[in-house]
Coordinates of C-alpha atoms in Angstrom, one line a residue:
X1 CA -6.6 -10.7 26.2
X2 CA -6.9 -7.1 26.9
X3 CA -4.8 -5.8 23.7
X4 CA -6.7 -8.3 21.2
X5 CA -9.8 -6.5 22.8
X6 CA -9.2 -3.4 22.5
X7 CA -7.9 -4.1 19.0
X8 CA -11.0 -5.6 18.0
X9 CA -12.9 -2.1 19.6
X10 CA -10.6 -0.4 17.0
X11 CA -11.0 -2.1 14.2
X12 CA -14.7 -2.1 14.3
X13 CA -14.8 1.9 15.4
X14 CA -12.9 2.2 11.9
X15 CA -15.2 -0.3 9.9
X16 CA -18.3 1.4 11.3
X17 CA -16.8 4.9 9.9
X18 CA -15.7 3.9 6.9
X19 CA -19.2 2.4 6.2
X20 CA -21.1 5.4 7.2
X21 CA -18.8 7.1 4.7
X22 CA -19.2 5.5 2.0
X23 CA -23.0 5.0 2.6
X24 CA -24.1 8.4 3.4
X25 CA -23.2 9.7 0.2
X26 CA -24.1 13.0 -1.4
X27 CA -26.7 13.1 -4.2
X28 CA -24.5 12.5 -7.5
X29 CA -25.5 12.0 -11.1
X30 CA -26.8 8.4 -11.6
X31 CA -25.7 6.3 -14.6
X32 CA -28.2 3.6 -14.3
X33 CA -31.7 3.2 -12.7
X34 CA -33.2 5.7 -9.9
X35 CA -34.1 2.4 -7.6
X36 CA -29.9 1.0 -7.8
X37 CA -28.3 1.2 -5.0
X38 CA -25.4 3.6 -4.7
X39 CA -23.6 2.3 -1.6
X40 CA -23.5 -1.1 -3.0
X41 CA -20.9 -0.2 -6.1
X42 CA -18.2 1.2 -3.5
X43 CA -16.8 -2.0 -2.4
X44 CA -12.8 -2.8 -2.4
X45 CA -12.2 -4.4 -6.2
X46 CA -10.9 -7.8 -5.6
X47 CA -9.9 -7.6 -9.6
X48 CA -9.4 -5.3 -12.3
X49 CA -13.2 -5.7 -13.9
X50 CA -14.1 -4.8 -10.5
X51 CA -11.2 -1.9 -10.2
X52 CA -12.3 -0.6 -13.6
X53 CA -16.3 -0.2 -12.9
X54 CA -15.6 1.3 -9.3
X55 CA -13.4 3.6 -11.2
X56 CA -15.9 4.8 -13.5
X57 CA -18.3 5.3 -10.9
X58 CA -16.2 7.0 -9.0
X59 CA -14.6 9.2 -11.4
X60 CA -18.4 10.2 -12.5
X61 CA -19.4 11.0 -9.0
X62 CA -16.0 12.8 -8.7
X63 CA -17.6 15.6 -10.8
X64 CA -19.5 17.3 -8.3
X65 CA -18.1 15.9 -5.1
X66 CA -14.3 16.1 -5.4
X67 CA -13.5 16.4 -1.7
X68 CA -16.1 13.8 -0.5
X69 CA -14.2 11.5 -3.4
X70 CA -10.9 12.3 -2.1
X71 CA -11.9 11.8 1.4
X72 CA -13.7 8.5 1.3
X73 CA -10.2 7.5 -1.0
X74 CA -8.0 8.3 1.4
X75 CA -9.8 6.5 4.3
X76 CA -10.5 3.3 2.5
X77 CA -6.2 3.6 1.5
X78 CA -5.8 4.0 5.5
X79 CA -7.8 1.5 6.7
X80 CA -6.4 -1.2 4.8
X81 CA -2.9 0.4 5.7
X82 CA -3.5 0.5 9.1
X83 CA -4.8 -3.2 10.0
X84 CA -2.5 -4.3 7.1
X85 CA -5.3 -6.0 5.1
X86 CA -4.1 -7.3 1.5
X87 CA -5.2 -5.4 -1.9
X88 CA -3.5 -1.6 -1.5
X89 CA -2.0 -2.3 -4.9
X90 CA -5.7 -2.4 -6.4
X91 CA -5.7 1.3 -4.4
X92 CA -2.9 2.7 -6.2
X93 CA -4.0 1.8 -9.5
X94 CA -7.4 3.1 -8.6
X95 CA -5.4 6.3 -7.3
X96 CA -3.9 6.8 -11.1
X97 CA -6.8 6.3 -12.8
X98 CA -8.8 9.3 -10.6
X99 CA -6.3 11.6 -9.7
X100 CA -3.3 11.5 -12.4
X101 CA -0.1 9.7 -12.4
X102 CA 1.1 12.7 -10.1
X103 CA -1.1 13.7 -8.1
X104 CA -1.8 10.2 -7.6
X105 CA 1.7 9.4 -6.7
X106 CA 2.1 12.0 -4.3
X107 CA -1.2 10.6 -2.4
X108 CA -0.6 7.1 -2.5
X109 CA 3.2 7.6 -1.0
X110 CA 1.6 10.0 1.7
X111 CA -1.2 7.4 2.0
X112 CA 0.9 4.3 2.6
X113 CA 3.8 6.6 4.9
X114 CA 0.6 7.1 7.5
X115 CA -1.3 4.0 7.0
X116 CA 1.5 1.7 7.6
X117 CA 2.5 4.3 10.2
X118 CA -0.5 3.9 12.0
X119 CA 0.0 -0.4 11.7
X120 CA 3.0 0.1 13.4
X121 CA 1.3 2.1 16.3
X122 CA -1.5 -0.6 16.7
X123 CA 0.8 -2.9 16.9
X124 CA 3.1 -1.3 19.2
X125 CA -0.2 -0.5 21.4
X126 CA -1.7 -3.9 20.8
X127 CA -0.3 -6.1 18.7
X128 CA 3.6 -7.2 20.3
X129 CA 2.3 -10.4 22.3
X130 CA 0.3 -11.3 19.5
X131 CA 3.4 -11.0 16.6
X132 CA 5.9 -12.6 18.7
X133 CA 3.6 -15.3 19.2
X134 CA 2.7 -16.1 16.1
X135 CA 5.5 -14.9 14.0
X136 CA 8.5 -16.1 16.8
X137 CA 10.9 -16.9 14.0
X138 CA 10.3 -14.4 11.5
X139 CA 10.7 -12.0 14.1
X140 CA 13.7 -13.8 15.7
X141 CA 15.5 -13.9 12.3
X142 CA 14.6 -9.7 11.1
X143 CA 15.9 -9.3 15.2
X144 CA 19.3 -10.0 14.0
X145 CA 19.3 -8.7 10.9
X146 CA 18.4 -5.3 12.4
X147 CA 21.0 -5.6 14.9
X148 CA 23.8 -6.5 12.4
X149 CA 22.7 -3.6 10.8
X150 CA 22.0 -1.0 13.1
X151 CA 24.6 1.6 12.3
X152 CA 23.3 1.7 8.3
X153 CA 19.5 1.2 9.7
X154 CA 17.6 3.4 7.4
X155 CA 19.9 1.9 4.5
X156 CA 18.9 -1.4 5.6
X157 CA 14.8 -1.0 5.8
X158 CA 15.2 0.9 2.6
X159 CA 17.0 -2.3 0.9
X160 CA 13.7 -4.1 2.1
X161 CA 11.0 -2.3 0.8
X162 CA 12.7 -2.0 -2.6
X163 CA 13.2 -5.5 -2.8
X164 CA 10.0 -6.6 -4.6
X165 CA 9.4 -10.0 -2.2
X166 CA 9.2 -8.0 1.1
X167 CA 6.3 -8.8 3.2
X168 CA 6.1 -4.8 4.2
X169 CA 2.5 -6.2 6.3
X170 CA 5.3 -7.9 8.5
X171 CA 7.5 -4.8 8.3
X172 CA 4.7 -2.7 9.6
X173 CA 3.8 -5.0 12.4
X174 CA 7.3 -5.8 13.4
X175 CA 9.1 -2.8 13.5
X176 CA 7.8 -1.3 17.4
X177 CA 9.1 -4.7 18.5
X178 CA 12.4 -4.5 16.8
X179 CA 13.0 -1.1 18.2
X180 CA 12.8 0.7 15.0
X181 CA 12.6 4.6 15.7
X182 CA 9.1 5.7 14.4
X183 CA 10.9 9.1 12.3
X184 CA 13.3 6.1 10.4
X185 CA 10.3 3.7 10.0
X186 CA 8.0 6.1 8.4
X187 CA 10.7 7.9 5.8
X188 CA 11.6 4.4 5.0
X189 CA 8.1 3.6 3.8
X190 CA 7.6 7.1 2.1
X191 CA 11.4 6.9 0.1
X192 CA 11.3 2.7 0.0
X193 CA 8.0 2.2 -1.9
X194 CA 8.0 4.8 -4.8
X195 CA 9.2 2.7 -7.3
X196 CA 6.3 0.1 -5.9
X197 CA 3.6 2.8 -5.9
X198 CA 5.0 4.6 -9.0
X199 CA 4.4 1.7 -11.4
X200 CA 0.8 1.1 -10.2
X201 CA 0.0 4.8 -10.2
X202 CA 0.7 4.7 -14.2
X203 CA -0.8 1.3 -15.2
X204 CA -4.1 3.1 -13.5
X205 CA -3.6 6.2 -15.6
X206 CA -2.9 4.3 -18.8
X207 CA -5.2 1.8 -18.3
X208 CA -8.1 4.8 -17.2
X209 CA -7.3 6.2 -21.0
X210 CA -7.6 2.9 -22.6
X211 CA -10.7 2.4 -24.6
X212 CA -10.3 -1.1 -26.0
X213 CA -8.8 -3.8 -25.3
X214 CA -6.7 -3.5 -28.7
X215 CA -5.0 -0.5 -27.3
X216 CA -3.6 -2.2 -24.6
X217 CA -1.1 -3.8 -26.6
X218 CA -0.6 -0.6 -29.1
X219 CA 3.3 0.6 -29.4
X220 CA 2.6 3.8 -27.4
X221 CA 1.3 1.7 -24.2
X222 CA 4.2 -0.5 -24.7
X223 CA 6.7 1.9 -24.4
X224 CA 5.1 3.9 -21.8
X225 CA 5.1 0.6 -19.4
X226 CA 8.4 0.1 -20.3
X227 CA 10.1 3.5 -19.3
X228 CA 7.8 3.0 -16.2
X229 CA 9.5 -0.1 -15.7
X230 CA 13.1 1.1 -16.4
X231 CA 12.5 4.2 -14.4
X232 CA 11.1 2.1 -11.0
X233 CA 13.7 0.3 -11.0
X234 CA 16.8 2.9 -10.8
X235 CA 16.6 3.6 -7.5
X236 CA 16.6 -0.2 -6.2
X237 CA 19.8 -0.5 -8.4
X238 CA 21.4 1.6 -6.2
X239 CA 20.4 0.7 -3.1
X240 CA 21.1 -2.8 -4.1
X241 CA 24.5 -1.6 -4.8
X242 CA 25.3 0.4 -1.4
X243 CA 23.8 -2.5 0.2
X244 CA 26.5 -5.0 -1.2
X245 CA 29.4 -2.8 0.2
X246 CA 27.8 -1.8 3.6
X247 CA 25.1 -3.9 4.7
X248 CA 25.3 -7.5 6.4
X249 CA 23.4 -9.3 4.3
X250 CA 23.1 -13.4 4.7
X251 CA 21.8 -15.1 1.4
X252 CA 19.9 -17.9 3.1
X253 CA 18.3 -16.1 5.9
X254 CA 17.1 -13.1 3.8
X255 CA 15.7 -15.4 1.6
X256 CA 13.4 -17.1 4.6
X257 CA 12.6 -13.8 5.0
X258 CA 11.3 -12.6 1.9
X259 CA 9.6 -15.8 1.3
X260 CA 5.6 -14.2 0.5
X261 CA 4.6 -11.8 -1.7
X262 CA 4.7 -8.2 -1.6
X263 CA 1.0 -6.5 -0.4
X264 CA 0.8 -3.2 1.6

């Protein structure tokens, strides 16, 4: 009872900052009428009309508040990390569209190295009874497969987060209790999810130059989601390939696995 607790005092200690945060803000330049309230536009986007007006907001208030922007960003990216709560990918899209496919990318694999980081120390700190007992088979099955992998380790947790099915909120939560070093864990996220962070960084920096919905489907955006496309998934070719000759991989038991969807 003691760990859910002092899980629960966590989580709400972070909530409580984060709202402050993005409450208190700094006067900006307003868009719409004197009496709207600011605070109530920086919610997480649950879709892309959502995404799209917090990015326009955001990328208007950006102009005279650059580091409050990038600070307030990179907490709300952490928090959801950290207690592994669904809709990062909405963050990475949202980390193209104010930042630049770069600089955006650069962020959001820092971002989701530390956040999912952090998950794995609340879990490790609070979270083992609770995984086991609620995941026992899941757990029991990624057990073996770690073990029957332990000498290509890093290899093997690569293979996983390239693979596009990976539940990498169970990855995060599991890995203190499969005795996965923390060094291992944390380069596998950084190296493991470019491709997945790559592709959402551009769609957010082509969709933030879009401006109709005719231009979605112009030649030039086709093409530049295609190369993004061909270019994510390179390094998952090879892994898939190194993987085949050196890691012990069981068809039906991956595939229980893998069974949800991938959502940092």
């Amino acid at each position: 009872m003691r760990p859910l607790l002092g899980l629960l005092l966590v989580f709400a200690g972070c909530t409580f900052a984060l709202y402050v945060l993005s409450t208190r803000l700094p006067r900006a330049p307003r868009r719409g009428s004197p009496e709207e309230p600011e605070g109530r536009l920086l919610w997480f986007p649950s879709d892309l009309a959502e995404l799209r007006e917090l990015s326009e907001v955001l990328r208007e208030y950006r102009k005279e508040h650059q580091a409050y922007v990038f600070l307030l960003f990179c907490s709300a990216y952490l928090y959801k990390q950290g207690f592994a709560i669904p809709g990062s990918s909405f963050l990475n899209v949202l980390a193209g569209a104010l930042f630049g496919p770069w600089l955006g990318l650069v962020l959001c694999c820092i971002l989701t190295s530390v956040g999912a980081t952090c998950c794995y120390l609340l879990s490790s700190i609070f979270g083992k009874q609770l995984v086991v007992s609620y995941f026992p088979d899941k757990v029991a099955l990624l057990q073996r497969k770690v073990e029957e992998n332990r000498n290509s380790l890093f290899f093997f947790l690569l293979f996983l987060r390239l693979f596009p099915m990976t539940p990498n909120w169970f990855l995060n939560l599991s890995a203190p209790i499969l005795n996965i070093p923390i060094v291992q864990f944390f380069f596998s996220v950084l190296i493991g999810l470019i491709p997945y962070n790559f592709i959402c960084v551009q769609t957010g920096s082509i969709l933030s130059t879009l401006t109709s919905l005719d231009a979605l489907f112009s030649w030039e955006t086709v093409f530049k989601l295609l190369a993004i496309a061909l270019v994510a998934l390179f390094p998952g070719t090879l892994i898939k390939k190194f993987s085949q000759k050196h890691l012990q991989m069981n068809e039906p038991s991956n595939t229980n696995l893998i069974n949800s969807r991938k959502d940092t």
